[in-house]
mmCIF file of C-alpha atoms and ligand atoms in Angstrom:
data_model
loop_
_atom_site.group_PDB
_atom_site.id
_atom_site.type_symbol
_atom_site.label_atom_id
_atom_site.label_comp_id
_atom_site.label_asym_id
_atom_site.label_seq_id
_atom_site.Cartn_x
_atom_site.Cartn_y
_atom_site.Cartn_z
ATOM 1 C CA UNK A 1116 -3.905 17.876 -16.987
ATOM 2 C CA UNK A 1117 -1.953 20.168 -14.288
ATOM 3 C CA UNK A 1118 -2.662 18.838 -10.856
ATOM 4 C CA UNK A 1119 -4.743 21.962 -9.959
ATOM 5 C CA UNK A 1120 -7.362 20.725 -12.319
ATOM 6 C CA UNK A 1121 -7.473 17.453 -10.407
ATOM 7 C CA UNK A 1122 -10.824 18.016 -8.142
ATOM 8 C CA UNK A 1123 -12.460 14.720 -8.262
ATOM 9 C CA UNK A 1124 -10.510 11.515 -7.085
ATOM 10 C CA UNK A 1125 -12.120 7.971 -7.480
ATOM 11 C CA UNK A 1126 -10.716 5.307 -4.739
ATOM 12 C CA UNK A 1127 -11.543 1.805 -5.754
ATOM 13 C CA UNK A 1128 -10.970 -0.723 -2.919
ATOM 14 C CA UNK A 1129 -11.659 0.623 0.439
ATOM 15 C CA UNK A 1130 -9.426 -1.515 2.756
ATOM 16 C CA UNK A 1131 -6.864 -0.323 4.880
ATOM 17 C CA UNK A 1132 -4.973 1.673 1.866
ATOM 18 C CA UNK A 1133 -8.078 2.842 0.004
ATOM 19 C CA UNK A 1134 -9.472 4.282 3.295
ATOM 20 C CA UNK A 1135 -6.310 6.047 4.047
ATOM 21 C CA UNK A 1136 -5.958 7.465 0.514
ATOM 22 C CA UNK A 1137 -9.679 8.743 0.788
ATOM 23 C CA UNK A 1138 -8.969 10.090 4.143
ATOM 24 C CA UNK A 1139 -5.766 12.198 2.907
ATOM 25 C CA UNK A 1140 -7.671 13.187 -0.442
ATOM 26 C CA UNK A 1141 -10.486 14.588 1.364
ATOM 27 C CA UNK A 1142 -8.639 16.550 3.863
ATOM 28 C CA UNK A 1143 -6.615 17.988 0.812
ATOM 29 C CA UNK A 1144 -9.982 19.381 -0.388
ATOM 30 C CA UNK A 1145 -10.646 16.894 -2.988
ATOM 31 C CA UNK A 1146 -14.003 15.255 -3.967
ATOM 32 C CA UNK A 1147 -13.718 11.744 -3.242
ATOM 33 C CA UNK A 1148 -15.864 9.029 -4.583
ATOM 34 C CA UNK A 1149 -15.068 5.716 -2.907
ATOM 35 C CA UNK A 1150 -15.964 2.257 -4.327
ATOM 36 C CA UNK A 1151 -15.506 -1.547 -3.379
ATOM 37 C CA UNK A 1152 -16.885 -4.668 -4.600
ATOM 38 C CA UNK A 1153 -18.204 -5.024 -0.815
ATOM 39 C CA UNK A 1154 -20.482 -2.491 -0.112
ATOM 40 C CA UNK A 1155 -19.768 -3.124 3.687
ATOM 41 C CA UNK A 1156 -16.255 -2.345 2.957
ATOM 42 C CA UNK A 1157 -17.102 0.985 2.113
ATOM 43 C CA UNK A 1158 -19.099 1.670 5.414
ATOM 44 C CA UNK A 1159 -16.547 0.069 7.211
ATOM 45 C CA UNK A 1160 -13.896 2.572 5.539
ATOM 46 C CA UNK A 1161 -16.081 5.469 6.324
ATOM 47 C CA UNK A 1162 -16.134 4.442 10.114
ATOM 48 C CA UNK A 1163 -12.471 3.927 10.002
ATOM 49 C CA UNK A 1164 -11.697 7.604 8.686
ATOM 50 C CA UNK A 1165 -14.188 9.103 10.984
ATOM 51 C CA UNK A 1166 -12.056 7.411 13.895
ATOM 52 C CA UNK A 1167 -8.811 8.208 12.390
ATOM 53 C CA UNK A 1168 -9.779 11.778 11.905
ATOM 54 C CA UNK A 1169 -11.118 11.864 15.564
ATOM 55 C CA UNK A 1170 -7.680 10.975 16.694
ATOM 56 C CA UNK A 1171 -6.192 13.726 14.638
ATOM 57 C CA UNK A 1172 -8.645 16.144 16.167
ATOM 58 C CA UNK A 1173 -7.559 15.203 19.548
ATOM 59 C CA UNK A 1174 -3.746 15.797 18.651
ATOM 60 C CA UNK A 1175 -4.560 18.983 17.336
ATOM 61 C CA UNK A 1176 -3.177 18.398 13.635
ATOM 62 C CA UNK A 1177 -6.901 18.789 12.089
ATOM 63 C CA UNK A 1178 -9.572 20.930 13.482
ATOM 64 C CA UNK A 1179 -13.373 19.634 14.162
ATOM 65 C CA UNK A 1180 -14.649 21.757 11.186
ATOM 66 C CA UNK A 1181 -12.050 20.332 8.907
ATOM 67 C CA UNK A 1182 -12.950 16.771 10.020
ATOM 68 C CA UNK A 1183 -16.463 17.358 9.174
ATOM 69 C CA UNK A 1184 -15.730 18.893 5.859
ATOM 70 C CA UNK A 1185 -13.432 16.251 4.841
ATOM 71 C CA UNK A 1186 -16.267 13.623 5.947
ATOM 72 C CA UNK A 1187 -18.503 15.445 3.661
ATOM 73 C CA UNK A 1188 -16.495 15.333 0.724
ATOM 74 C CA UNK A 1189 -16.283 11.451 0.465
ATOM 75 C CA UNK A 1190 -19.465 10.147 -1.438
ATOM 76 C CA UNK A 1191 -19.859 6.559 -1.630
ATOM 77 C CA UNK A 1192 -20.096 4.974 -4.960
ATOM 78 C CA UNK A 1193 -22.392 2.277 -5.493
ATOM 79 C CA UNK A 1194 -21.037 1.106 -8.759
ATOM 80 C CA UNK A 1195 -18.547 2.197 -11.570
ATOM 81 C CA UNK A 1196 -21.086 4.978 -12.778
ATOM 82 C CA UNK A 1197 -20.571 6.517 -9.843
ATOM 83 C CA UNK A 1198 -16.937 7.584 -10.532
ATOM 84 C CA UNK A 1199 -18.032 9.648 -13.660
ATOM 85 C CA UNK A 1200 -16.223 12.884 -13.944
ATOM 86 C CA UNK A 1201 -13.292 11.679 -11.818
ATOM 87 C CA UNK A 1202 -10.077 13.496 -12.897
ATOM 88 C CA UNK A 1203 -8.123 10.643 -11.656
ATOM 89 C CA UNK A 1204 -8.953 7.008 -10.228
ATOM 90 C CA UNK A 1205 -6.581 5.612 -7.776
ATOM 91 C CA UNK A 1206 -7.164 1.694 -7.557
ATOM 92 C CA UNK A 1207 -6.036 0.121 -4.066
ATOM 93 C CA UNK A 1208 -7.835 -3.095 -4.522
ATOM 94 C CA UNK A 1209 -6.414 -6.808 -3.697
ATOM 95 C CA UNK A 1210 -3.097 -7.378 -4.899
ATOM 96 C CA UNK A 1211 -4.198 -9.649 -7.930
ATOM 97 C CA UNK A 1212 -3.456 -8.868 -11.397
ATOM 98 C CA UNK A 1213 -6.668 -10.075 -12.946
ATOM 99 C CA UNK A 1214 -8.653 -8.264 -10.350
ATOM 100 C CA UNK A 1215 -6.962 -4.927 -11.210
ATOM 101 C CA UNK A 1216 -6.792 -5.480 -14.834
ATOM 102 C CA UNK A 1217 -10.880 -6.150 -14.535
ATOM 103 C CA UNK A 1218 -11.420 -2.949 -12.495
ATOM 104 C CA UNK A 1219 -9.472 -0.785 -14.899
ATOM 105 C CA UNK A 1220 -11.811 -1.949 -17.683
ATOM 106 C CA UNK A 1221 -14.971 -0.950 -15.786
ATOM 107 C CA UNK A 1222 -13.273 2.227 -14.635
ATOM 108 C CA UNK A 1223 -12.298 3.302 -18.495
ATOM 109 C CA UNK A 1224 -15.977 2.640 -19.454
ATOM 110 C CA UNK A 1225 -17.246 5.266 -16.700
ATOM 111 C CA UNK A 1226 -14.476 8.159 -17.164
ATOM 112 C CA UNK A 1227 -13.707 10.531 -19.360
ATOM 113 C CA UNK A 1228 -10.521 10.166 -21.767
ATOM 114 C CA UNK A 1229 -8.787 12.626 -19.928
ATOM 115 C CA UNK A 1230 -8.919 10.874 -16.690
ATOM 116 C CA UNK A 1231 -5.618 9.665 -15.116
ATOM 117 C CA UNK A 1232 -5.616 5.793 -13.845
ATOM 118 C CA UNK A 1233 -3.289 5.357 -11.009
ATOM 119 C CA UNK A 1234 -2.524 2.061 -9.117
ATOM 120 C CA UNK A 1235 -1.283 1.434 -5.399
ATOM 121 C CA UNK A 1236 0.038 -1.990 -6.155
ATOM 122 C CA UNK A 1237 3.152 -2.964 -4.353
ATOM 123 C CA UNK A 1238 4.572 -5.258 -6.899
ATOM 124 C CA UNK A 1239 2.505 -5.453 -10.057
ATOM 125 C CA UNK A 1240 4.568 -4.178 -13.227
ATOM 126 C CA UNK A 1241 2.867 -0.685 -13.919
ATOM 127 C CA UNK A 1242 3.885 -0.913 -17.617
ATOM 128 C CA UNK A 1243 1.902 -4.169 -17.890
ATOM 129 C CA UNK A 1244 -1.007 -3.173 -16.271
ATOM 130 C CA UNK A 1245 -1.182 0.242 -18.301
ATOM 131 C CA UNK A 1246 -0.707 -1.554 -21.509
ATOM 132 C CA UNK A 1247 -4.126 -3.408 -20.770
ATOM 133 C CA UNK A 1248 -5.884 -0.002 -20.821
ATOM 134 C CA UNK A 1249 -6.680 2.532 -23.361
ATOM 135 C CA UNK A 1250 -4.120 4.993 -22.154
ATOM 136 C CA UNK A 1251 -0.944 3.989 -21.171
ATOM 137 C CA UNK A 1252 0.635 7.392 -21.414
ATOM 138 C CA UNK A 1253 -2.080 8.332 -18.651
ATOM 139 C CA UNK A 1254 -1.346 5.320 -16.302
ATOM 140 C CA UNK A 1255 0.885 5.531 -13.285
ATOM 141 C CA UNK A 1256 1.978 3.948 -9.919
ATOM 142 C CA UNK A 1257 1.330 5.900 -6.817
ATOM 143 C CA UNK A 1258 2.458 3.648 -4.063
ATOM 144 C CA UNK A 1259 1.401 4.925 -0.653
ATOM 145 C CA UNK A 1260 2.449 3.433 2.716
ATOM 146 C CA UNK A 1261 0.734 2.223 5.695
ATOM 147 C CA UNK A 1262 -0.862 3.971 7.530
ATOM 148 C CA UNK A 1263 -1.508 6.326 4.738
ATOM 149 C CA UNK A 1264 -2.419 9.485 6.950
ATOM 150 C CA UNK A 1265 0.709 9.308 8.891
ATOM 151 C CA UNK A 1266 3.424 8.018 6.352
ATOM 152 C CA UNK A 1267 5.144 10.904 4.577
ATOM 153 C CA UNK A 1268 5.896 9.089 1.267
ATOM 154 C CA UNK A 1269 4.442 8.249 -1.987
ATOM 155 C CA UNK A 1270 6.621 6.344 -4.022
ATOM 156 C CA UNK A 1271 5.491 7.482 -7.882
ATOM 157 C CA UNK A 1272 6.187 4.743 -10.431
ATOM 158 C CA UNK A 1273 6.329 5.637 -13.959
ATOM 159 C CA UNK A 1274 5.565 2.804 -16.543
ATOM 160 C CA UNK A 1275 7.624 2.987 -19.735
ATOM 161 C CA UNK A 1276 4.736 4.660 -21.755
ATOM 162 C CA UNK A 1277 3.710 6.906 -18.832
ATOM 163 C CA UNK A 1278 3.940 10.599 -20.166
ATOM 164 C CA UNK A 1279 5.414 13.750 -18.467
ATOM 165 C CA UNK A 1280 2.108 15.568 -17.887
ATOM 166 C CA UNK A 1281 0.724 12.804 -16.033
ATOM 167 C CA UNK A 1282 3.886 12.396 -14.053
ATOM 168 C CA UNK A 1283 3.841 16.177 -13.119
ATOM 169 C CA UNK A 1284 -0.048 15.973 -12.109
ATOM 170 C CA UNK A 1285 0.128 12.967 -10.017
ATOM 171 C CA UNK A 1286 3.361 14.470 -8.228
ATOM 172 C CA UNK A 1287 1.507 17.717 -7.940
ATOM 173 C CA UNK A 1288 -1.298 15.873 -6.590
ATOM 174 C CA UNK A 1289 0.785 13.999 -4.031
ATOM 175 C CA UNK A 1290 2.218 17.290 -2.551
ATOM 176 C CA UNK A 1291 -1.442 18.546 -2.356
ATOM 177 C CA UNK A 1292 -2.054 15.433 -0.190
ATOM 178 C CA UNK A 1293 0.905 16.597 2.262
ATOM 179 C CA UNK A 1294 3.080 13.936 0.894
ATOM 180 C CA UNK A 1295 6.850 13.795 -0.290
ATOM 181 C CA UNK A 1296 7.296 11.839 -3.654
ATOM 182 C CA UNK A 1297 10.015 9.781 -4.688
ATOM 183 C CA UNK A 1298 10.251 8.690 -8.462
ATOM 184 C CA UNK A 1299 10.981 5.223 -9.260
ATOM 185 C CA UNK A 1300 11.195 3.261 -12.663
ATOM 186 C CA UNK A 1301 9.064 0.459 -13.090
ATOM 187 C CA UNK A 1302 10.968 -2.565 -12.069
ATOM 188 C CA UNK A 1303 10.050 -5.332 -9.546
ATOM 189 C CA UNK A 1304 9.183 -4.163 -5.946
ATOM 190 C CA UNK A 1305 10.132 -0.499 -7.088
ATOM 191 C CA UNK A 1306 12.595 1.321 -4.637
ATOM 192 C CA UNK A 1307 11.131 0.901 -1.295
ATOM 193 C CA UNK A 1308 10.320 -2.566 -1.130
ATOM 194 C CA UNK A 1309 13.254 -3.690 -3.199
ATOM 195 C CA UNK A 1310 15.640 -2.680 -0.390
ATOM 196 C CA UNK A 1311 13.617 -3.278 2.735
ATOM 197 C CA UNK A 1312 12.429 -7.012 1.880
ATOM 198 C CA UNK A 1313 15.669 -8.428 1.352
ATOM 199 C CA UNK A 1314 16.834 -6.733 4.707
ATOM 200 C CA UNK A 1315 13.655 -8.396 6.238
ATOM 201 C CA UNK A 1316 14.204 -11.702 4.501
ATOM 202 C CA UNK A 1317 18.081 -11.496 5.890
ATOM 203 C CA UNK A 1318 16.654 -10.845 9.285
ATOM 204 C CA UNK A 1319 14.399 -14.068 8.963
ATOM 205 C CA UNK A 1320 17.636 -16.156 7.780
ATOM 206 C CA UNK A 1321 19.599 -14.695 10.760
ATOM 207 C CA UNK A 1322 17.217 -16.353 12.867
ATOM 208 C CA UNK A 1323 16.995 -19.611 10.839
ATOM 209 C CA UNK A 1324 20.540 -20.106 11.013
ATOM 210 C CA UNK A 1325 20.501 -19.282 14.990
ATOM 211 C CA UNK A 1326 22.736 -16.345 14.668
ATOM 212 C CA UNK A 1327 20.479 -14.426 16.905
ATOM 213 C CA UNK A 1328 16.893 -14.613 18.436
ATOM 214 C CA UNK A 1329 14.061 -12.628 17.636
ATOM 215 C CA UNK A 1330 14.584 -10.203 20.410
ATOM 216 C CA UNK A 1331 18.397 -9.841 19.754
ATOM 217 C CA UNK A 1332 17.905 -9.438 16.181
ATOM 218 C CA UNK A 1333 15.240 -6.659 16.685
ATOM 219 C CA UNK A 1334 17.332 -5.085 19.449
ATOM 220 C CA UNK A 1335 20.449 -5.077 17.106
ATOM 221 C CA UNK A 1336 18.629 -3.199 14.371
ATOM 222 C CA UNK A 1337 16.704 -0.723 17.010
ATOM 223 C CA UNK A 1338 19.570 0.236 18.811
ATOM 224 C CA UNK A 1339 22.649 -0.323 16.675
ATOM 225 C CA UNK A 1340 21.224 0.891 13.470
ATOM 226 C CA UNK A 1341 18.598 3.399 14.938
ATOM 227 C CA UNK A 1342 15.524 1.990 12.954
ATOM 228 C CA UNK A 1343 12.557 2.756 14.684
ATOM 229 C CA UNK A 1344 11.116 -0.962 14.578
ATOM 230 C CA UNK A 1345 13.315 -4.270 14.278
ATOM 231 C CA UNK A 1346 12.912 -5.968 11.114
ATOM 232 C CA UNK A 1347 10.867 -9.103 12.688
ATOM 233 C CA UNK A 1348 8.476 -6.649 14.519
ATOM 234 C CA UNK A 1349 8.356 -4.489 11.001
ATOM 235 C CA UNK A 1350 7.630 -8.058 8.837
ATOM 236 C CA UNK A 1351 4.785 -8.885 11.718
ATOM 237 C CA UNK A 1352 3.318 -5.176 11.047
ATOM 238 C CA UNK A 1353 3.388 -5.422 7.362
ATOM 239 C CA UNK A 1354 2.108 -9.152 6.945
ATOM 240 C CA UNK A 1355 4.344 -12.063 6.655
ATOM 241 C CA UNK A 1356 2.117 -13.349 3.538
ATOM 242 C CA UNK A 1357 2.856 -10.002 2.129
ATOM 243 C CA UNK A 1358 6.538 -9.796 2.842
ATOM 244 C CA UNK A 1359 6.512 -13.658 1.030
ATOM 245 C CA UNK A 1360 4.782 -12.459 -1.860
ATOM 246 C CA UNK A 1361 7.168 -9.297 -2.577
ATOM 247 C CA UNK A 1362 10.311 -11.690 -2.367
ATOM 248 C CA UNK A 1363 8.580 -14.135 -4.607
ATOM 249 C CA UNK A 1364 7.868 -11.084 -7.287
ATOM 250 C CA UNK A 1365 11.613 -9.928 -6.728
ATOM 251 C CA UNK A 1366 12.863 -13.515 -7.161
ATOM 252 C CA UNK A 1367 10.900 -14.062 -10.375
ATOM 253 C CA UNK A 1368 11.084 -10.419 -11.862
ATOM 254 C CA UNK A 1369 14.905 -10.130 -11.271
ATOM 255 C CA UNK A 1370 15.858 -14.018 -11.699
ATOM 256 C CA UNK A 1371 18.502 -13.409 -8.875
ATOM 257 C CA UNK A 1372 18.799 -16.198 -6.255
ATOM 258 C CA UNK A 1373 20.022 -13.556 -3.690
ATOM 259 C CA UNK A 1374 16.087 -12.950 -3.259
ATOM 260 C CA UNK A 1375 15.137 -16.323 -2.421
ATOM 261 C CA UNK A 1376 12.704 -16.301 0.212
ATOM 262 C CA UNK A 1377 13.868 -17.766 3.547
ATOM 263 C CA UNK A 1378 12.342 -21.294 4.547
ATOM 264 C CA UNK A 1379 11.307 -20.052 7.787
ATOM 265 C CA UNK A 1380 9.451 -16.952 6.437
ATOM 266 C CA UNK A 1381 7.550 -19.896 4.143
ATOM 267 C CA UNK A 1382 6.875 -22.065 7.262
ATOM 268 C CA UNK A 1383 5.348 -19.132 9.412
ATOM 269 C CA UNK A 1384 2.933 -18.368 6.446
ATOM 270 C CA UNK A 1385 2.169 -21.896 5.743
ATOM 271 C CA UNK A 1386 1.045 -22.058 9.645
ATOM 272 C CA UNK A 1387 -1.273 -18.825 9.243
ATOM 273 C CA UNK A 1388 1.347 -17.101 11.584
ATOM 274 C CA UNK A 1389 0.915 -13.957 9.532
ATOM 275 C CA UNK A 1390 1.938 -11.395 12.100
ATOM 276 C CA UNK A 1391 -0.014 -8.659 13.863
ATOM 277 C CA UNK A 1392 -3.254 -9.291 11.754
ATOM 278 C CA UNK A 1393 -3.263 -13.102 12.675
ATOM 279 C CA UNK A 1394 -2.561 -12.284 16.367
ATOM 280 C CA UNK A 1395 0.858 -14.386 15.814
ATOM 281 C CA UNK A 1396 3.962 -14.053 13.598
ATOM 282 C CA UNK A 1397 7.531 -13.760 15.120
ATOM 283 C CA UNK A 1398 5.694 -12.286 18.018
ATOM 284 C CA UNK A 1399 2.394 -13.751 20.067
ATOM 285 C CA UNK A 1400 0.349 -10.755 20.277
ATOM 286 C CA UNK A 1401 -2.230 -12.406 22.707
ATOM 287 C CA UNK A 1402 0.007 -11.034 25.601
ATOM 288 C CA UNK A 1403 1.261 -7.365 26.228
ATOM 289 C CA UNK A 1404 4.246 -6.985 25.568
ATOM 290 C CA UNK A 1405 4.152 -9.157 22.604
ATOM 291 C CA UNK A 1406 6.153 -12.459 23.614
ATOM 292 C CA UNK A 1407 8.713 -13.809 20.839
ATOM 293 C CA UNK A 1408 7.710 -16.868 19.349
ATOM 294 C CA UNK A 1409 10.979 -18.551 19.109
HETATM 295 P P1 LIG B 323 -7.141 -4.893 1.879
HETATM 296 O O1 LIG B 323 -7.186 -6.375 1.742
HETATM 297 O O2 LIG B 323 -7.318 -4.150 3.300
HETATM 298 O O3 LIG B 323 -8.372 -4.100 1.003
HETATM 299 C C1 LIG B 323 -8.357 -4.568 -0.407
HETATM 300 C C2 LIG B 323 -9.938 -4.056 -0.710
HETATM 301 O O4 LIG B 323 -10.264 -4.303 -2.169
HETATM 302 C C3 LIG B 323 -10.855 -5.017 -0.086
HETATM 303 O O5 LIG B 323 -12.006 -4.033 0.747
HETATM 304 C C4 LIG B 323 -11.614 -5.560 -1.037
HETATM 305 O O6 LIG B 323 -13.194 -5.756 -0.750
HETATM 306 C C5 LIG B 323 -11.518 -4.691 -2.345
HETATM 307 N N1 LIG B 323 -11.543 -5.358 -3.631
HETATM 308 C C6 LIG B 323 -11.477 -6.654 -4.047
HETATM 309 N N2 LIG B 323 -11.612 -6.613 -5.096
HETATM 310 C C7 LIG B 323 -12.282 -5.681 -5.756
HETATM 311 C C8 LIG B 323 -13.034 -5.437 -7.102
HETATM 312 N N3 LIG B 323 -12.829 -6.142 -7.912
HETATM 313 N N4 LIG B 323 -13.355 -4.048 -6.973
HETATM 314 C C9 LIG B 323 -13.333 -3.331 -5.724
HETATM 315 N N5 LIG B 323 -12.955 -3.639 -4.823
HETATM 316 C C10 LIG B 323 -12.126 -4.950 -4.704
HETATM 317 O O7 LIG B 323 -5.620 -4.378 1.165
HETATM 318 P P2 LIG B 323 -4.685 -3.329 1.251
HETATM 319 O O8 LIG B 323 -3.722 -3.520 2.224
HETATM 320 O O9 LIG B 323 -5.683 -2.051 1.385
HETATM 321 O O10 LIG B 323 -3.951 -3.487 -0.083
HETATM 322 C C11 LIG B 323 -4.585 -2.836 -1.332
HETATM 323 C C12 LIG B 323 -3.529 -2.615 -2.274
HETATM 324 O O11 LIG B 323 -2.709 -1.838 -1.878
HETATM 325 C C13 LIG B 323 -2.889 -3.877 -2.884
HETATM 326 O O12 LIG B 323 -2.352 -3.621 -4.262
HETATM 327 C C14 LIG B 323 -1.395 -3.915 -1.849
HETATM 328 O O13 LIG B 323 -0.547 -4.433 -2.528
HETATM 329 C C15 LIG B 323 -1.229 -2.287 -1.803
HETATM 330 N N6 LIG B 323 -0.473 -1.673 -0.701
HETATM 331 C C16 LIG B 323 -0.602 -2.616 0.566
HETATM 332 C C17 LIG B 323 -0.037 -1.727 1.430
HETATM 333 C C18 LIG B 323 -0.151 -2.563 2.926
HETATM 334 O O14 LIG B 323 0.994 -1.908 3.816
HETATM 335 N N7 LIG B 323 -1.131 -3.183 3.272
HETATM 336 C C19 LIG B 323 1.220 -0.956 1.359
HETATM 337 C C20 LIG B 323 1.330 -0.125 0.046
HETATM 338 C C21 LIG B 323 0.521 -0.699 -1.064
#
């Protein structure tokens, strides 16, 4: 299917990634069907999309008319039947393999045989997920970055069976959504997380071993290496549970002890100090500016 033939996009999972994907797809003139297991998540997503579009209007990057048109292109799907007629379905539900497998089973029953199936998974094998469907050739990874309306990249991951036409259609679709693409083969962590997470984990080791403090480690990487955020600040932004789970995927999937998660990262997660979303991680977000917790 050429990418220009993609007119209707289903998004399953209306959390922080799903709402961002629906947002950029609607702004790219696509007809969007948004589905979540929890109907209130779709309502919340629509409110978030509205607010984020308001911000873009106030910055002048989107016109008020485009905002209205984009919101008008997003339809709540009450169930899988609401995805009928989709040319592609992008799954952005909770990062659990059995959830994603069950979603694709229901999607397949609702869409036509040419519909492309894409997943936004951060770490689950595209090849394995695709093999569990009736169309491994039309199955692909579309790994967006958070926040989706702001971040310019989509990492496109081909499973071993993904065909060239599917890759071409999805790369074209990402371009229509205003994103650059970087092609990755299907190995644990793909590219961005394979490189980023060991750096964050090493920053936690640097803290754990007392080589630097939270502030000095972040300062070193910001001012010395020109990173926009320090690695510990970034870890808090991503979520320390997410960082830990990606390190575990790298360790298990690549069987190399260089990917062992730092015990201090494990301890923060066990404490529930998961970063910004929990109000506390390497920084305490109850004060302004956030204060280092060690
Ligand atoms: P989230 O928790 O914000 O949203 C997940 C949504 O999935 C929730 O609304 C939940 O109700 C819904 N859901 C759960 N089970 C479902 C089901 N069976 N059917 C339909 N909906 C269901 O999570 P998120 O951060 O948006 O992550 C979603 C996916 O995107 C994950 O695979 C994650 O690995 C990936 N991802 C996340 C980030 C990030 O920075 N957060 C970046 C790239 C990729």
